[in-house]
Amino acid sequence: MLTIRMESLLSFFDPTEECLNDNQLPPEPQLGNIEYKLKLLNPSRTRFQHLVTQLKWRLREGGGEAIYEIGVEDNGLLAGLPSHEMDASLKTLSQMAAELGATTSVLREREVGCGRKVTEVLVRKIPADQQTIEVRVAVIGSADSGKSTLVGVLTQRELDNGRGRARLNTFRHLHEVQSGRTSSISHEILGFDSEGEVINSSDLVNGEDMHCTKLISLLDLAGHKKYLKTTVTAVSGYRPHHAMLIVSGQAGVVGMTREHVAITCALEVPMFVVITKTDLGSESTTLDHVKQLLTSPGCRKIPMVIKTEDDVMTANSNLRENVVPIFCVSNVTGEGLNLLIRFLYVLPPGVSTKEKERLDQVINEPCEFQIDEIFRVADVGTVVGGLLTKGVITEGSEVLVGPHNDGTFRQVKIQSVHRNKAPCRLVHSSQSASLALDSSEVALRPGMVIISPSEKPQACLFFQATICLLHHSTSIQPGFQTTVHIENIRQTAVIEGIMTFDRRMYTDDSAPVLFRFVRYPEFIRIGSRLLFREGFTKGVGKVTQVFPLDQTA
């Protein structure tokens, strides 16, 4: 069924004569931000208000963005409209958007015969509690695949010289500059205005451009095996909306490429692929290997090579259908970069419906901030970086930070707040930020949380999770030690109990398992996703029960 859907979508924009008669899209989805409209001609006041309400719901589903297909029936039939009816429908859509304070821009048009055409329109409205629509993209891939170089080219709008000059601005440490390898989590931003034009990152950092309507936060992650734990922690803790897998056109698919694909699949992060270094030779062999990896039994994705701007829009409409777009680019010649930038412009935030329902009440929710990085800044003091998962944090808030080694939480005050390297007064749920704390006496570590005192948080050493063992050479049993990743937490844990008949687990087995942290207690919420690995052993699961520290003493 999925293959049929993809074929119909691809044939819609296939210029070959034999495909022009296949004027059919999949039926209109009930959920999501895509809406089909045959025509919008002179609606009555009641009908107009109904259409505005419908548009508001689609915008909410898309995190501030909605795609309208004008000239398409609800069953997906591409009926098309003559020019005068299409112009009138687009005018009505613009009036609907203006009613909500949104903007419209035409993404593409297509003739369907007899002077009739179908138009795809992007409607965008920045949520009232945000300055821009933000999408977090994790940049992953093996070492020397060109991740940092690509990030530098995208954000600085300057091509590379073939020797890695573009990546220098993304490195954070001297040894990264000397070795050319990323070892930490580097944050870069790429802005777009309402017309899809790129805004230079330096303008965004300096606050010189106030016309940014969409922001792509690129998390440049390490590709070397030595830093795999750091990469897993970032993908788990920062909760990126999408993952951009970088594959070298020369080296092809290597061991770490497969590791990163397995991680994104286990954490259910939507992915797209960028094959780099196409200026050094043909990428056809690498492309074949990438397709084989994506269609393998452990991945089961549908690869789609992007060659035109129409392919970009088609792929964007089907990201929820396990479609993985593949781009071929060169950071030296600029080949393919325009298609990748266009894709990033229309890339949806990817927030689930359940998450949106929760975000509607963030103003009244107690705050919860996950600490991923800690800095000591001269004349400022302690600064922590991470992701706000619940509520709102404002400058001057009195909060708790912990758990410390004894399981307690201590009160601190937030002195200042920074987002995207610029000061701000508050941070909303699902946004990453840096917070300056007033206390330098409190010993902090990654994995801690900043939380509202009203939550009365409790730490735990023991927790239970239902896990699936993806791979192990023999079997695991009580006493097995492994590195556990739960959101921003990364710590060694011991399996204390396995709820099976023989208290053992083999590859592909699922069972409830009792874990115990080895070093210090952590703050965990029931329902959190879990990923554990040790050598070639891998497993995923979900936390089902937490045992507070005072009950396990």
Coordinates of C-alpha atoms in Angstrom, one line a residue:
M1 CA 0.0 0.0 0.0
L2 CA 2.8 2.3 0.9
T3 CA 4.6 1.6 -2.4
I4 CA 1.4 2.4 -4.4
R5 CA 1.1 5.7 -2.5
M6 CA 4.7 6.7 -3.3
E7 CA 4.3 5.8 -6.9
S8 CA 1.2 8.0 -7.2
L9 CA 2.9 10.9 -5.6
L10 CA 6.0 10.6 -7.7
S11 CA 4.0 10.2 -10.9
F12 CA 2.2 13.5 -10.1
F13 CA 5.4 15.4 -10.7
D14 CA 6.9 13.0 -13.3
P15 CA 7.2 14.9 -16.6
T16 CA 7.0 11.7 -18.7
E17 CA 3.9 11.4 -21.0
E18 CA 2.8 8.1 -19.7
C19 CA 2.4 9.4 -16.1
L20 CA 0.4 12.5 -17.0
N21 CA -2.8 10.4 -17.0
D22 CA -2.2 9.2 -13.4
N23 CA -3.8 12.3 -11.8
Q24 CA -4.3 10.8 -8.4
L25 CA -2.9 11.5 -4.9
P26 CA -3.5 9.4 -1.8
P27 CA -6.8 10.3 0.1
E28 CA -6.6 13.4 2.3
P29 CA -5.0 12.5 5.7
Q30 CA -7.3 13.1 8.7
L31 CA -4.3 14.0 10.9
G32 CA -1.3 16.2 10.1
N33 CA -0.9 19.6 8.4
I34 CA -1.9 18.7 4.8
E35 CA -5.3 19.9 3.5
Y36 CA -6.9 19.2 0.1
K37 CA -9.3 21.9 -1.3
L38 CA -10.9 21.7 -4.7
K39 CA -11.8 25.4 -4.8
L40 CA -12.3 28.3 -2.4
L41 CA -14.7 30.6 -4.3
N42 CA -16.8 33.3 -2.6
P43 CA -17.5 31.5 0.7
S44 CA -20.4 32.7 2.9
R45 CA -19.4 34.3 6.2
T46 CA -20.3 31.1 8.1
R47 CA -18.4 28.9 5.6
F48 CA -15.4 31.3 5.8
Q49 CA -15.3 31.1 9.6
H50 CA -15.4 27.3 9.3
L51 CA -12.5 27.4 6.8
V52 CA -10.5 29.6 9.2
T53 CA -11.1 27.2 12.1
Q54 CA -10.0 24.3 9.9
L55 CA -6.8 26.2 8.9
K56 CA -6.1 27.0 12.6
W57 CA -6.3 23.2 13.3
R58 CA -4.0 22.3 10.5
L59 CA -1.5 24.9 11.6
R60 CA -1.6 23.5 15.1
E61 CA -1.0 20.0 13.7
G62 CA 2.1 21.3 11.8
G63 CA 3.6 23.3 14.6
G64 CA 2.8 26.6 12.8
E65 CA 3.0 25.4 9.2
A66 CA 0.3 23.9 7.0
I67 CA 0.3 22.7 3.3
Y68 CA -2.8 23.4 1.2
E69 CA -3.3 21.5 -2.1
I70 CA -5.7 23.7 -4.2
G71 CA -7.5 21.9 -7.1
V72 CA -7.4 18.5 -5.4
E73 CA -10.5 16.6 -4.3
D74 CA -10.7 14.9 -0.9
N75 CA -10.1 11.5 -2.5
G76 CA -6.9 12.7 -4.0
L77 CA -8.1 13.3 -7.5
L78 CA -6.2 16.1 -9.3
A79 CA -9.1 17.9 -10.8
G80 CA -7.3 21.2 -11.3
L81 CA -8.8 24.7 -11.7
P82 CA -8.8 27.2 -14.5
S83 CA -6.6 30.3 -13.9
H84 CA -9.4 32.7 -12.8
E85 CA -10.8 30.2 -10.3
M86 CA -7.3 29.4 -9.0
D87 CA -6.5 33.1 -8.5
A88 CA -9.8 33.6 -6.6
S89 CA -9.1 30.5 -4.4
L90 CA -5.6 31.7 -3.6
K91 CA -7.0 35.1 -2.7
T92 CA -9.5 33.4 -0.3
L93 CA -6.8 31.4 1.2
S94 CA -4.7 34.5 1.8
Q95 CA -7.7 36.1 3.5
M96 CA -8.1 33.1 5.7
A97 CA -4.5 33.2 6.7
A98 CA -4.7 37.0 7.4
E99 CA -7.5 36.3 9.8
L100 CA -5.1 34.3 11.9
G101 CA -2.1 36.5 11.4
A102 CA -0.5 33.9 9.0
T103 CA 1.3 34.3 5.7
T104 CA 1.0 32.3 2.5
S105 CA 3.6 31.4 -0.2
V106 CA 3.2 29.2 -3.3
L107 CA 5.5 26.2 -3.3
R108 CA 4.8 24.8 -6.7
E109 CA 2.2 24.6 -9.5
R110 CA 1.4 21.9 -12.0
E111 CA -0.6 21.8 -15.2
V112 CA -3.0 18.8 -15.3
G113 CA -4.4 19.4 -18.8
C114 CA -7.0 21.6 -20.5
G115 CA -5.6 24.7 -19.0
R116 CA -6.2 23.6 -15.5
K117 CA -3.6 23.5 -12.7
V118 CA -3.0 22.4 -9.2
T119 CA -1.2 24.7 -6.7
E120 CA 0.6 23.8 -3.4
V121 CA 0.6 26.6 -0.9
L122 CA 2.6 26.9 2.4
V123 CA 0.7 28.7 5.2
R124 CA 2.9 29.7 8.1
K125 CA 2.0 31.3 11.4
I126 CA 4.6 31.8 14.2
P127 CA 3.0 30.5 17.5
A128 CA 2.1 33.3 19.9
D129 CA 4.6 32.1 22.5
Q130 CA 7.5 32.0 20.1
Q131 CA 9.6 34.4 18.0
T132 CA 10.2 31.9 15.2
I133 CA 9.3 28.4 14.2
E134 CA 12.2 26.2 15.3
V135 CA 13.3 22.8 14.0
R136 CA 16.1 20.8 15.6
V137 CA 18.2 18.7 13.3
A138 CA 20.9 16.3 14.5
V139 CA 23.8 16.1 12.0
I140 CA 25.1 12.5 12.3
G141 CA 27.4 10.3 10.2
S142 CA 30.9 8.7 10.3
A143 CA 34.1 10.5 10.8
D144 CA 35.5 12.4 7.8
S145 CA 32.1 12.3 6.0
G146 CA 31.9 16.1 5.9
K147 CA 29.4 16.9 8.6
S148 CA 31.1 20.0 10.1
T149 CA 32.0 21.2 6.6
L150 CA 28.4 21.0 5.4
V151 CA 27.1 22.7 8.6
G152 CA 29.7 25.5 8.0
V153 CA 28.7 25.9 4.3
L154 CA 25.0 26.1 5.2
T155 CA 25.2 28.5 8.0
Q156 CA 28.0 30.8 6.7
R157 CA 26.8 30.7 3.0
E158 CA 30.4 30.3 1.8
L159 CA 31.6 27.3 -0.1
D160 CA 34.5 25.2 1.1
N161 CA 38.0 25.4 -0.4
G162 CA 38.4 21.7 -0.5
R163 CA 40.6 21.6 2.6
G164 CA 38.0 22.0 5.3
R165 CA 38.0 25.8 5.7
A166 CA 34.2 26.0 6.1
R167 CA 34.2 23.7 9.2
L168 CA 36.6 25.9 11.3
N169 CA 33.7 28.1 12.6
T170 CA 31.8 25.0 13.9
F171 CA 34.7 23.6 16.1
R172 CA 34.7 24.4 19.8
H173 CA 38.0 23.0 21.0
L174 CA 41.6 23.4 19.8
H175 CA 42.1 19.7 19.4
E176 CA 39.1 19.6 17.0
V177 CA 40.8 22.2 14.8
Q178 CA 44.1 20.3 14.9
S179 CA 42.6 16.9 14.2
G180 CA 39.6 18.0 12.0
R181 CA 37.3 15.7 14.1
T182 CA 34.3 16.9 16.1
S183 CA 34.3 15.5 19.7
S184 CA 31.5 17.5 21.3
I185 CA 28.0 18.9 20.5
S186 CA 28.3 22.0 18.3
H187 CA 25.2 24.2 17.9
E188 CA 24.7 26.2 14.7
I189 CA 21.6 28.1 13.4
L190 CA 20.3 28.6 9.9
G191 CA 17.5 31.1 9.4
F192 CA 14.9 31.7 6.7
D193 CA 12.6 34.6 6.0
S194 CA 9.0 34.3 4.9
E195 CA 10.1 34.0 1.2
G196 CA 12.5 31.1 1.9
E197 CA 15.6 33.2 1.6
V198 CA 18.5 32.2 3.8
I199 CA 19.5 34.6 6.6
N200 CA 23.2 34.5 7.5
S201 CA 23.8 33.0 10.9
S202 CA 26.0 36.0 12.0
D203 CA 23.1 38.3 11.5
L204 CA 20.9 36.1 13.7
V205 CA 23.5 35.9 16.4
N206 CA 24.0 39.7 16.4
G207 CA 20.3 40.3 16.3
E208 CA 20.6 42.4 13.1
D209 CA 17.9 40.6 11.2
M210 CA 14.4 40.6 12.7
H211 CA 12.7 39.0 9.6
C212 CA 13.5 35.4 10.5
T213 CA 10.3 33.3 10.5
K214 CA 11.9 29.9 10.7
L215 CA 15.0 28.7 12.4
I216 CA 16.9 25.4 11.8
S217 CA 19.0 24.5 14.8
L218 CA 21.8 22.2 13.6
L219 CA 23.4 19.9 16.2
D220 CA 26.8 18.9 14.7
L221 CA 27.6 15.6 16.5
A222 CA 30.8 13.5 16.6
G223 CA 31.3 10.7 14.1
H224 CA 34.3 8.8 15.5
K225 CA 33.6 5.6 17.4
K226 CA 35.5 7.1 20.4
Y227 CA 32.7 9.7 20.9
L228 CA 29.7 7.5 20.2
K229 CA 28.4 7.8 23.7
T230 CA 28.3 11.6 23.3
T231 CA 26.4 11.3 20.1
V232 CA 23.8 8.9 21.6
T233 CA 23.4 11.3 24.5
A234 CA 22.7 14.2 22.2
V235 CA 20.2 12.3 20.0
S236 CA 18.4 11.0 23.2
G237 CA 18.6 14.2 25.3
Y238 CA 18.1 17.0 22.8
R239 CA 15.1 15.3 21.2
P240 CA 15.8 16.5 17.6
H241 CA 12.9 16.6 15.3
H242 CA 14.9 15.1 12.4
A243 CA 18.3 13.5 11.8
M244 CA 20.5 14.4 8.9
L245 CA 22.7 11.4 8.1
I246 CA 25.9 12.5 6.2
V247 CA 27.6 9.8 4.0
S248 CA 30.9 10.4 2.2
G249 CA 30.6 9.8 -1.5
Q250 CA 34.1 8.3 -1.5
A251 CA 34.1 6.2 1.7
G252 CA 30.5 5.1 1.4
V253 CA 28.6 3.2 4.1
V254 CA 30.9 2.2 6.9
G255 CA 30.4 0.8 10.4
M256 CA 29.6 4.0 12.2
T257 CA 27.0 4.9 9.5
R258 CA 25.1 1.7 10.4
E259 CA 25.5 2.5 14.1
H260 CA 23.9 5.9 13.6
V261 CA 21.1 4.6 11.5
A262 CA 20.3 2.0 14.2
I263 CA 20.3 4.7 16.9
T264 CA 17.8 6.9 14.9
C265 CA 15.6 4.0 14.2
A266 CA 15.6 2.8 17.8
L267 CA 14.7 6.4 19.0
E268 CA 12.2 6.8 16.2
V269 CA 13.8 10.0 14.8
P270 CA 12.8 10.8 11.2
M271 CA 15.8 10.8 9.0
F272 CA 17.1 12.2 5.6
V273 CA 20.4 11.4 4.0
V274 CA 23.0 13.7 2.4
I275 CA 25.8 12.2 0.3
T276 CA 28.8 14.6 0.2
K277 CA 32.0 15.0 -1.8
T278 CA 30.3 14.4 -5.2
D279 CA 32.9 16.6 -6.8
L280 CA 35.5 13.9 -6.3
G281 CA 33.8 11.3 -8.4
S282 CA 30.6 9.4 -9.1
E283 CA 28.4 8.7 -6.1
S284 CA 26.4 5.9 -7.7
T285 CA 28.0 3.1 -5.8
T286 CA 27.5 4.9 -2.5
L287 CA 23.9 5.6 -3.5
D288 CA 23.3 1.9 -4.1
H289 CA 24.7 1.0 -0.7
V290 CA 22.7 3.7 1.1
K291 CA 19.5 2.3 -0.5
Q292 CA 20.4 -1.2 0.6
L293 CA 20.9 0.0 4.1
L294 CA 17.6 1.9 4.3
T295 CA 15.6 -1.0 2.8
S296 CA 17.3 -3.7 5.1
P297 CA 15.0 -5.6 7.5
G298 CA 16.2 -3.6 10.5
C299 CA 15.4 -0.3 8.9
R300 CA 12.6 -0.8 6.4
K301 CA 12.6 2.7 4.9
I302 CA 11.7 3.9 1.4
P303 CA 14.6 5.8 -0.2
M304 CA 13.9 8.7 -2.5
V305 CA 16.6 10.4 -4.4
I306 CA 16.0 14.2 -4.7
K307 CA 16.8 15.6 -8.2
T308 CA 14.3 18.5 -8.6
E309 CA 12.5 21.0 -6.5
D310 CA 9.3 19.0 -7.1
D311 CA 11.0 16.0 -5.5
V312 CA 11.7 18.2 -2.4
M313 CA 8.0 19.0 -1.9
T314 CA 6.9 15.4 -2.6
A315 CA 9.4 14.0 -0.1
N316 CA 8.4 16.6 2.5
S317 CA 4.8 15.5 2.3
N318 CA 5.7 11.9 2.9
L319 CA 8.2 12.1 5.8
R320 CA 5.6 10.4 8.1
E321 CA 5.3 7.5 5.6
N322 CA 8.9 6.2 6.3
V323 CA 10.2 8.0 3.2
V324 CA 13.9 8.9 3.5
P325 CA 15.0 11.7 1.0
I326 CA 18.5 11.4 -0.3
F327 CA 20.5 14.5 -1.5
C328 CA 23.8 14.4 -3.4
V329 CA 25.8 17.6 -2.7
S330 CA 29.3 19.1 -3.0
N331 CA 30.5 21.6 -0.4
V332 CA 33.2 22.8 -2.9
T333 CA 31.1 23.4 -6.1
G334 CA 27.8 23.9 -4.4
E335 CA 26.1 21.2 -6.4
G336 CA 22.8 20.1 -4.8
L337 CA 22.9 22.6 -2.0
N338 CA 20.0 24.6 -3.3
L339 CA 17.7 21.5 -3.1
L340 CA 18.9 20.7 0.5
I341 CA 18.3 24.3 1.6
R342 CA 14.8 24.3 0.1
F343 CA 14.1 21.0 1.9
L344 CA 15.2 22.5 5.2
Y345 CA 12.9 25.5 4.6
V346 CA 9.8 23.4 4.3
L347 CA 10.9 20.8 6.9
P348 CA 8.2 20.4 9.5
P349 CA 8.9 20.6 13.3
G350 CA 7.6 17.0 13.6
V351 CA 5.9 17.4 17.0
S352 CA 3.4 14.6 17.8
T353 CA -0.3 15.4 18.4
K354 CA 0.0 14.3 22.0
E355 CA 3.0 16.6 22.4
K356 CA 0.9 19.5 21.0
E357 CA -1.9 18.9 23.4
R358 CA 0.6 19.1 26.2
L359 CA 2.3 22.2 24.8
D360 CA -1.1 24.0 24.8
Q361 CA -0.9 24.0 28.6
V362 CA 2.8 24.8 29.1
I363 CA 2.1 28.2 30.7
N364 CA 0.5 26.5 33.7
E365 CA 2.9 23.5 33.8
P366 CA 5.8 23.3 36.3
C367 CA 9.1 23.7 34.5
E368 CA 11.6 20.9 33.8
F369 CA 15.0 21.6 32.2
Q370 CA 17.5 18.9 31.3
I371 CA 21.1 19.8 31.8
D372 CA 23.4 18.6 29.0
E373 CA 26.4 20.9 29.3
I374 CA 28.0 22.9 32.1
F375 CA 30.3 26.0 31.7
R376 CA 32.2 28.3 34.0
V377 CA 32.1 31.8 32.5
A378 CA 34.2 34.6 33.9
D379 CA 32.2 37.4 35.5
V380 CA 29.0 35.3 35.1
G381 CA 29.6 32.1 37.1
T382 CA 27.9 28.8 36.4
V383 CA 26.1 28.4 33.1
V384 CA 24.2 25.3 32.1
G385 CA 22.9 24.3 28.6
G386 CA 20.2 21.9 27.7
L387 CA 16.5 21.5 26.7
L388 CA 13.4 22.7 28.4
T389 CA 11.0 19.7 28.3
K390 CA 8.1 21.2 30.3
G391 CA 6.7 24.6 31.3
V392 CA 8.3 28.0 31.0
I393 CA 11.5 29.3 32.6
T394 CA 11.9 33.1 33.1
E395 CA 14.8 35.2 34.3
G396 CA 14.8 35.4 38.1
S397 CA 13.0 32.1 38.7
E398 CA 13.6 30.2 41.9
V399 CA 14.1 26.5 41.0
L400 CA 15.6 23.3 42.2
V401 CA 18.6 21.6 40.7
G402 CA 19.6 17.9 41.2
P403 CA 19.7 15.1 42.0
H404 CA 23.1 15.3 43.8
N405 CA 25.0 12.3 44.9
D406 CA 22.9 12.0 48.0
G407 CA 19.7 12.2 46.0
T408 CA 18.7 15.7 47.2
F409 CA 17.7 18.8 45.2
R410 CA 19.0 22.3 46.1
Q411 CA 17.5 25.7 45.4
V412 CA 19.1 28.1 42.9
K413 CA 18.1 31.3 41.1
I414 CA 18.3 31.8 37.4
Q415 CA 20.2 35.1 36.7
S416 CA 19.9 35.2 32.9
V417 CA 18.6 33.3 29.9
H418 CA 20.2 32.9 26.4
R419 CA 18.7 31.3 23.3
N420 CA 20.5 30.9 20.0
K421 CA 23.5 32.9 21.4
A422 CA 21.3 35.9 22.2
P423 CA 19.8 37.1 25.6
C424 CA 16.1 36.6 26.1
R425 CA 13.7 36.9 29.1
L426 CA 12.0 33.5 29.0
V427 CA 12.2 30.0 27.4
H428 CA 9.2 27.8 26.4
S429 CA 8.8 24.1 26.4
S430 CA 10.7 22.2 23.7
Q431 CA 13.3 25.0 23.3
S432 CA 17.0 24.6 24.0
A433 CA 18.7 27.4 26.0
S434 CA 21.6 28.4 28.3
L435 CA 20.9 29.4 31.9
A436 CA 23.2 31.4 34.2
L437 CA 22.8 30.3 37.8
D438 CA 23.5 32.4 40.9
S439 CA 25.3 29.6 42.8
S440 CA 28.8 28.4 42.1
E441 CA 28.8 26.3 45.2
V442 CA 26.5 23.6 43.9
A443 CA 28.3 20.8 42.2
L444 CA 26.6 20.1 38.8
R445 CA 26.9 17.3 36.2
P446 CA 25.3 16.5 32.9
G447 CA 22.1 14.4 33.5
M448 CA 20.7 16.6 36.2
V449 CA 17.5 18.5 35.9
I450 CA 16.4 22.0 36.9
I451 CA 12.8 21.7 38.1
S452 CA 10.0 23.6 39.8
P453 CA 9.8 23.3 43.6
S454 CA 6.1 22.5 43.2
E455 CA 7.0 19.1 41.6
K456 CA 8.6 17.8 44.8
P457 CA 11.0 15.7 42.7
Q458 CA 12.5 12.4 44.0
A459 CA 15.6 10.7 42.7
C460 CA 16.0 6.9 42.3
L461 CA 18.6 4.3 42.0
F462 CA 16.3 1.4 41.0
F463 CA 13.9 1.5 38.1
Q464 CA 12.0 -1.0 36.0
A465 CA 11.7 -0.9 32.2
T466 CA 10.2 -3.1 29.5
I467 CA 13.0 -3.7 27.1
C468 CA 13.6 -5.4 23.7
L469 CA 17.1 -6.9 23.3
L470 CA 18.1 -6.0 19.7
H471 CA 21.4 -7.9 19.6
H472 CA 23.6 -10.0 21.9
S473 CA 26.0 -12.7 21.0
T474 CA 24.7 -15.1 23.7
S475 CA 22.3 -14.1 26.5
I476 CA 22.2 -11.5 29.3
Q477 CA 21.3 -12.3 32.9
P478 CA 21.2 -10.6 36.3
G479 CA 24.5 -8.9 37.0
F480 CA 25.0 -7.7 33.4
Q481 CA 26.4 -4.1 33.3
T482 CA 25.6 -1.7 30.4
T483 CA 25.5 2.0 29.6
V484 CA 22.0 3.3 29.8
H485 CA 20.7 6.4 27.9
I486 CA 17.5 7.9 29.2
E487 CA 16.9 11.4 27.6
N488 CA 19.9 13.4 29.0
I489 CA 21.0 10.7 31.4
R490 CA 24.0 8.5 30.6
Q491 CA 25.2 6.2 33.3
T492 CA 26.3 2.6 33.9
A493 CA 23.5 0.4 35.3
V494 CA 23.3 -3.2 36.5
I495 CA 20.5 -5.5 35.6
E496 CA 19.2 -6.8 39.0
G497 CA 16.3 -8.9 37.7
I498 CA 14.8 -10.2 34.5
M499 CA 11.1 -11.2 34.6
T500 CA 11.3 -14.3 32.5
F501 CA 11.1 -18.0 33.2
D502 CA 14.8 -18.7 33.1
R503 CA 15.9 -15.1 34.1
R504 CA 17.7 -14.7 30.8
M505 CA 17.2 -12.7 27.6
Y506 CA 18.3 -13.5 24.1
T507 CA 18.4 -11.5 20.8
D508 CA 14.8 -10.2 19.9
D509 CA 13.5 -11.1 23.4
S510 CA 11.2 -8.6 25.3
A511 CA 10.7 -8.6 29.0
P512 CA 10.4 -6.4 32.1
V513 CA 13.8 -5.7 33.6
L514 CA 14.9 -4.2 36.9
F515 CA 17.9 -1.8 36.6
R516 CA 20.1 -0.2 39.3
F517 CA 22.4 2.8 38.7
V518 CA 26.0 2.1 39.7
R519 CA 27.3 5.6 40.6
Y520 CA 24.6 8.0 41.8
P521 CA 20.8 8.4 41.7
E522 CA 19.0 10.1 38.8
F523 CA 15.6 11.7 38.2
I524 CA 13.5 9.7 35.8
R525 CA 9.9 9.9 34.6
I526 CA 7.7 6.9 33.9
G527 CA 7.2 6.5 30.1
S528 CA 10.7 7.8 29.2
R529 CA 12.4 6.0 26.3
L530 CA 15.5 3.9 27.1
L531 CA 18.5 2.9 25.0
F532 CA 21.3 0.7 26.3
R533 CA 24.4 -0.5 24.7
E534 CA 27.6 -2.3 25.7
G535 CA 30.0 -3.4 22.9
F536 CA 27.9 -5.0 20.2
T537 CA 25.0 -5.5 22.7
K538 CA 22.0 -3.1 22.0
G539 CA 18.5 -2.8 23.4
V540 CA 15.6 -0.3 23.6
G541 CA 12.7 0.0 25.9
K542 CA 10.5 2.2 28.0
V543 CA 10.5 3.0 31.8
T544 CA 7.5 1.5 33.5
Q545 CA 8.2 2.0 37.2
V546 CA 10.5 4.2 39.4
F547 CA 11.5 3.4 43.0
P548 CA 12.2 6.6 44.9
L549 CA 15.5 6.7 46.8
D550 CA 13.9 6.8 50.2
Q551 CA 12.1 3.6 49.6
T552 CA 15.2 1.7 48.4
A553 CA 17.4 2.8 51.3

